[in-house]
Short mmCIF file of C-alpha atoms in Angstrom, two decimals:
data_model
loop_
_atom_site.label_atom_id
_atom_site.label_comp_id
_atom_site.label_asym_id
_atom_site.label_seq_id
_atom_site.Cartn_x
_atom_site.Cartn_y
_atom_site.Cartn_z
CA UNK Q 1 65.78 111.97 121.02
CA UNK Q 2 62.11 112.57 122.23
CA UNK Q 3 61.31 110.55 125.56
CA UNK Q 4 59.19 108.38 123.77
CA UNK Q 5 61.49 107.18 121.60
CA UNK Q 6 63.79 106.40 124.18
CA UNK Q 7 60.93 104.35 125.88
CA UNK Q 8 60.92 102.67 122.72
CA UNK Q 9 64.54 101.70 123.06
CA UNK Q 10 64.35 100.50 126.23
CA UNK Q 11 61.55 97.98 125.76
CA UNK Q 12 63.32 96.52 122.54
CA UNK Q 13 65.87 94.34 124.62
CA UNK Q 14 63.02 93.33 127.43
CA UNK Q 15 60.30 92.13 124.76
CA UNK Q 16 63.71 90.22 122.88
CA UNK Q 17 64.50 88.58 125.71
CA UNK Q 18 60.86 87.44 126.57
CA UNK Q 19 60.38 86.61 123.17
CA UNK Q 20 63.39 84.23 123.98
CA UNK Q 21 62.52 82.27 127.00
CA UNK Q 22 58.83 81.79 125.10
CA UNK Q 23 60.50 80.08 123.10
CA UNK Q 24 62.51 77.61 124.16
CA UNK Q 25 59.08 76.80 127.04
CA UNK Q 26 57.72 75.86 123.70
CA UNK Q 27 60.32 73.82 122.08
CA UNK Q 28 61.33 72.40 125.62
CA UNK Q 29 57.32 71.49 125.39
CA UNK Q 30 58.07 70.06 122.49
CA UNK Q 31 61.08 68.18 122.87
CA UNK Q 32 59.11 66.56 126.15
CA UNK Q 33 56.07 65.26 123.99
CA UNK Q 34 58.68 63.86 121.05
CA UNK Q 35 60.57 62.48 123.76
CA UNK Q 36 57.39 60.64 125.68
CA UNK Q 37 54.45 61.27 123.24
CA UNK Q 38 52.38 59.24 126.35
CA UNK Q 39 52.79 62.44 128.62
CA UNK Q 40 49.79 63.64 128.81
CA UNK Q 41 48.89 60.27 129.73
CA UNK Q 42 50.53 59.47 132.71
CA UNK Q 43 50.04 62.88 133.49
CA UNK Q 44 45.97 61.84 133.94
CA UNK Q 45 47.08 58.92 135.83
CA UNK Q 46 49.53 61.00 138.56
CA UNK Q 47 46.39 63.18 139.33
CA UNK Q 48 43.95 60.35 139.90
CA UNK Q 49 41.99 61.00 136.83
CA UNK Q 50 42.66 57.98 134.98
CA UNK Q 51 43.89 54.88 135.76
CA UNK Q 52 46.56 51.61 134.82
CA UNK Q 53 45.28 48.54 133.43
CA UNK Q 54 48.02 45.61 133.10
CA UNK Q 55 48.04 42.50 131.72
CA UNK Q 56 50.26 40.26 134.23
CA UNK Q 57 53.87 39.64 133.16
CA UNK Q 58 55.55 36.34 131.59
CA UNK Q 59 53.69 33.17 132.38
CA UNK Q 60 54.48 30.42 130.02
CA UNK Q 61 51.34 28.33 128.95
CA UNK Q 62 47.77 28.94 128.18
CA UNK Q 63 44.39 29.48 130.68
CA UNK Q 64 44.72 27.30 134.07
CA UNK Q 65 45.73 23.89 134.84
CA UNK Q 66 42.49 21.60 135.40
CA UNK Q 67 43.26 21.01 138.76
CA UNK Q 68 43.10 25.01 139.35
CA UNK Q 69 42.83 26.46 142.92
CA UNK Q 70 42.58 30.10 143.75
CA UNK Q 71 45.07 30.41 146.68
CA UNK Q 72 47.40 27.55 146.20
CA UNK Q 73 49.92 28.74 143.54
CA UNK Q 74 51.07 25.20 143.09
CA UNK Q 75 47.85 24.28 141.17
CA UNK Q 76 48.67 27.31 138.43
CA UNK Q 77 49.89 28.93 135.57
CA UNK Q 78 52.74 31.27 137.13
CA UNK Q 79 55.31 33.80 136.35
CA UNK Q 80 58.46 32.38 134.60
CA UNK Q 81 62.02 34.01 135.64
CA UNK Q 82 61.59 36.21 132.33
CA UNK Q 83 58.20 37.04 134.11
CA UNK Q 84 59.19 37.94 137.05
CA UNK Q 85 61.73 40.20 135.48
CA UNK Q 86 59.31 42.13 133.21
CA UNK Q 87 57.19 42.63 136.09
CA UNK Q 88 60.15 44.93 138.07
CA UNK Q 89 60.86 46.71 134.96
CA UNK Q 90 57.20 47.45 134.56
CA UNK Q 91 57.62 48.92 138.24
CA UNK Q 92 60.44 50.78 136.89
CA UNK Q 93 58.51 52.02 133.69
CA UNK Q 94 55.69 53.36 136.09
CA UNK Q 95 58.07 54.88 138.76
CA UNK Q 96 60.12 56.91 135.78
CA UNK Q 97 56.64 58.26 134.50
CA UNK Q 98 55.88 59.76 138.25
CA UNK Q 99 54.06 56.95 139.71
CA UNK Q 100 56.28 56.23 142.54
CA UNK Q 101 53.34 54.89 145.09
CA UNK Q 102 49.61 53.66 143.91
CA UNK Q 103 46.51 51.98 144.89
CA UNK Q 104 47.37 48.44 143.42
CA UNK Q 105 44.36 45.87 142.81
CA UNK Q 106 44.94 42.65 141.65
CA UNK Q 107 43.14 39.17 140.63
CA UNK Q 108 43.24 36.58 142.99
CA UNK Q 109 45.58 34.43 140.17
CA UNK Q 110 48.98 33.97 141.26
CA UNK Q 111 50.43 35.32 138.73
CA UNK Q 112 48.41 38.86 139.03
CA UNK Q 113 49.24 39.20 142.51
CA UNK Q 114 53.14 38.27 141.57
CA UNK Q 115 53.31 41.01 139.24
CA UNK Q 116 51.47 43.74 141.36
CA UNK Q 117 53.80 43.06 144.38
CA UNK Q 118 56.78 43.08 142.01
CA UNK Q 119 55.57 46.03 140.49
CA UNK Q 120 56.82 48.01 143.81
CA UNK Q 121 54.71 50.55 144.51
CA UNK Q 122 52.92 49.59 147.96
CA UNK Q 123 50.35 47.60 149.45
CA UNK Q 124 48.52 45.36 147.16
CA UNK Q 125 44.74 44.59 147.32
CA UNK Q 126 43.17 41.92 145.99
CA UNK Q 127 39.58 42.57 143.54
CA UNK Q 128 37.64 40.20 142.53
CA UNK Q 129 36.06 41.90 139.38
CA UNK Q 130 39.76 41.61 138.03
CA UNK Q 131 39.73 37.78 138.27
CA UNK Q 132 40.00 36.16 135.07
CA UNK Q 133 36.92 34.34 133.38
CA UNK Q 134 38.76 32.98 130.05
CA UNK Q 135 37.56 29.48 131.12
CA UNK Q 136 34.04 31.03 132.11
CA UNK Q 137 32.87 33.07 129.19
CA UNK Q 138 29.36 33.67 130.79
CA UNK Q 139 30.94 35.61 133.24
CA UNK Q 140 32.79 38.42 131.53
CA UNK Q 141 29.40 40.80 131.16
CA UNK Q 142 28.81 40.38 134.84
CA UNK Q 143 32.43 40.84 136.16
CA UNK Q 144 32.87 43.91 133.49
CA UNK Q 145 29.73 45.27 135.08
CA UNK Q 146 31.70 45.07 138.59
CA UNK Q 147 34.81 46.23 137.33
CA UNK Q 148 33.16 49.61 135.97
CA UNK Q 149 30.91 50.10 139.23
CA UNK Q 150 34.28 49.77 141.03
CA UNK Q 151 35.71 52.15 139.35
CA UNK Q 152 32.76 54.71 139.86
CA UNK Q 153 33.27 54.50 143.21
CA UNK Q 154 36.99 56.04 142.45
CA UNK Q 155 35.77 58.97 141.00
CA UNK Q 156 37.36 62.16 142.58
CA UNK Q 157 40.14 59.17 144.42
CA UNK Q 158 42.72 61.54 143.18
CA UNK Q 159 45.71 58.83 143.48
CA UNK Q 160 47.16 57.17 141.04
CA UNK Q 161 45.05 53.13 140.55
CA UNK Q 162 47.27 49.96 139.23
CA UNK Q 163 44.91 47.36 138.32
CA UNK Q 164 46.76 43.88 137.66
CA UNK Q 165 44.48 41.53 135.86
CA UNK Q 166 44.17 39.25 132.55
CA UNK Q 167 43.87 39.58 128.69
CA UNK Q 168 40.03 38.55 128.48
CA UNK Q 169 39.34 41.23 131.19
CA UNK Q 170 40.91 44.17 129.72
CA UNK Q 171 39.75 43.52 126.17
CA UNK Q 172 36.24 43.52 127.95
CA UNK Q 173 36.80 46.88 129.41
CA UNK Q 174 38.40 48.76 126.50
CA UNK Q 175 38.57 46.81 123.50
CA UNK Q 176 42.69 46.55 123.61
CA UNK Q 177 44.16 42.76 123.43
CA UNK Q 178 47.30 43.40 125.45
CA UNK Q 179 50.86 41.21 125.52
CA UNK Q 180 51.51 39.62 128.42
CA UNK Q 181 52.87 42.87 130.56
CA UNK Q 182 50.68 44.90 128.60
CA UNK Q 183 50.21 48.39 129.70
CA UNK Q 184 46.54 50.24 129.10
CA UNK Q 185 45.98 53.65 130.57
CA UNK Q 186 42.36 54.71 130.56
CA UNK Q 187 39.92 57.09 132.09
CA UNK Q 188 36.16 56.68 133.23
CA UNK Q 189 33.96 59.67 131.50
CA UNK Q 190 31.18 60.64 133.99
CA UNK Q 191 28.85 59.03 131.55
CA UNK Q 192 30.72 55.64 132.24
CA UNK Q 193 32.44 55.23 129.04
CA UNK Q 194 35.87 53.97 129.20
CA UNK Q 195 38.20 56.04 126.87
CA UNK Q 196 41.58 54.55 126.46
CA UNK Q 197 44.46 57.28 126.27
CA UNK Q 198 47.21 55.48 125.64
CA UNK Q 199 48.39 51.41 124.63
CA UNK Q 200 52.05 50.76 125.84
#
């Protein structure tokens, strides 16, 4: 047998076995999008290039109590039991997706800043923009203006953003009408637009 040949031979079993691991990489790929088709996803939100919207959990009723206060919790609409509850396995949802620790911005609303802290993953900060204005209408353009020049000033953050907020300020941002616990990831183009990547 010419030396060639026997080259030949010899690379059969290499290229078999590296045709092999390629591919079970790909169906392993595969398995791991079937499995969590939002992977790419969170992904974009571990590496800071797009960000969590959430609707805040559980909290029986509709819009504010007249007698309304920011600051005293008394005077609103809070999280029920059942609330409070979603709100940890949110935390848990988030943490088994790879965000173990986030910048977390919240409304000023009670239950917003319940559900961020319950959410577990650090300090939470409070942002106006993501106040609700369902019994101010007027407001929304103006406060979706803030919300997006906030953002803006994220670019290249590269950390994971939580922002806890309302129903009327999330469909203002990206069109989506979320449940109560709602989960919205979305990135910021560079020309502004907000391009949602995944509903949950």
């Amino acid at each position: 047998m010419s030396t060639r040949s026997q080259t030949k031979r010899a690379a059969w079993p290499i290229l078999l076995r590296t045709l092999a691991v390629m591919t079970l990489l790909g169906l392993t790929g595969h398995w791991a999008h079937a499995e969590n088709p939002n992977a790419a996803a969170w992904q974009s939100v571990r590496a800071g290039e797009a960000f969590v919207m959430i609707r805040h959990a559980l909290a029986p009723g509709t819009g504010d109590p007249p007698q309304f206060r920011i600051g005293d919790c008394a005077t609103q609409r809070n999280l029920s039991d059942e609330g409070r509850a979603q709100a940890r396995r949110i935390g848990l949802r988030l943490k088994e997706n790879g965000i173990s620790a986030a910048r977390v911005m919240t409304s000023l609303w009670c239950r917003c800043r319940e559900t961020a802290e319950l959410l577990g993953l650090g300090r939470v900060e409070e942002l106006p923009p993501l106040n609700s204005f369902f019994e101010n209408r007027q407001d929304g353009p103006a406060q979706t203006r803030d919300l997006e020049a906030w953002l803006a000033t994220q670019d290249g953050n590269r950390q994971p953003i939580v922002l806890v907020t309302h129903q009327v300020n999330i469909t203002a941002l990206t069109g989506i009408v979320p449940r109560s616990g709602g989960i919205v990831i979305a990135r910021r183009e560079p020309t502004g637009r907000i391009v949602v990547l995944a509903e949950l």
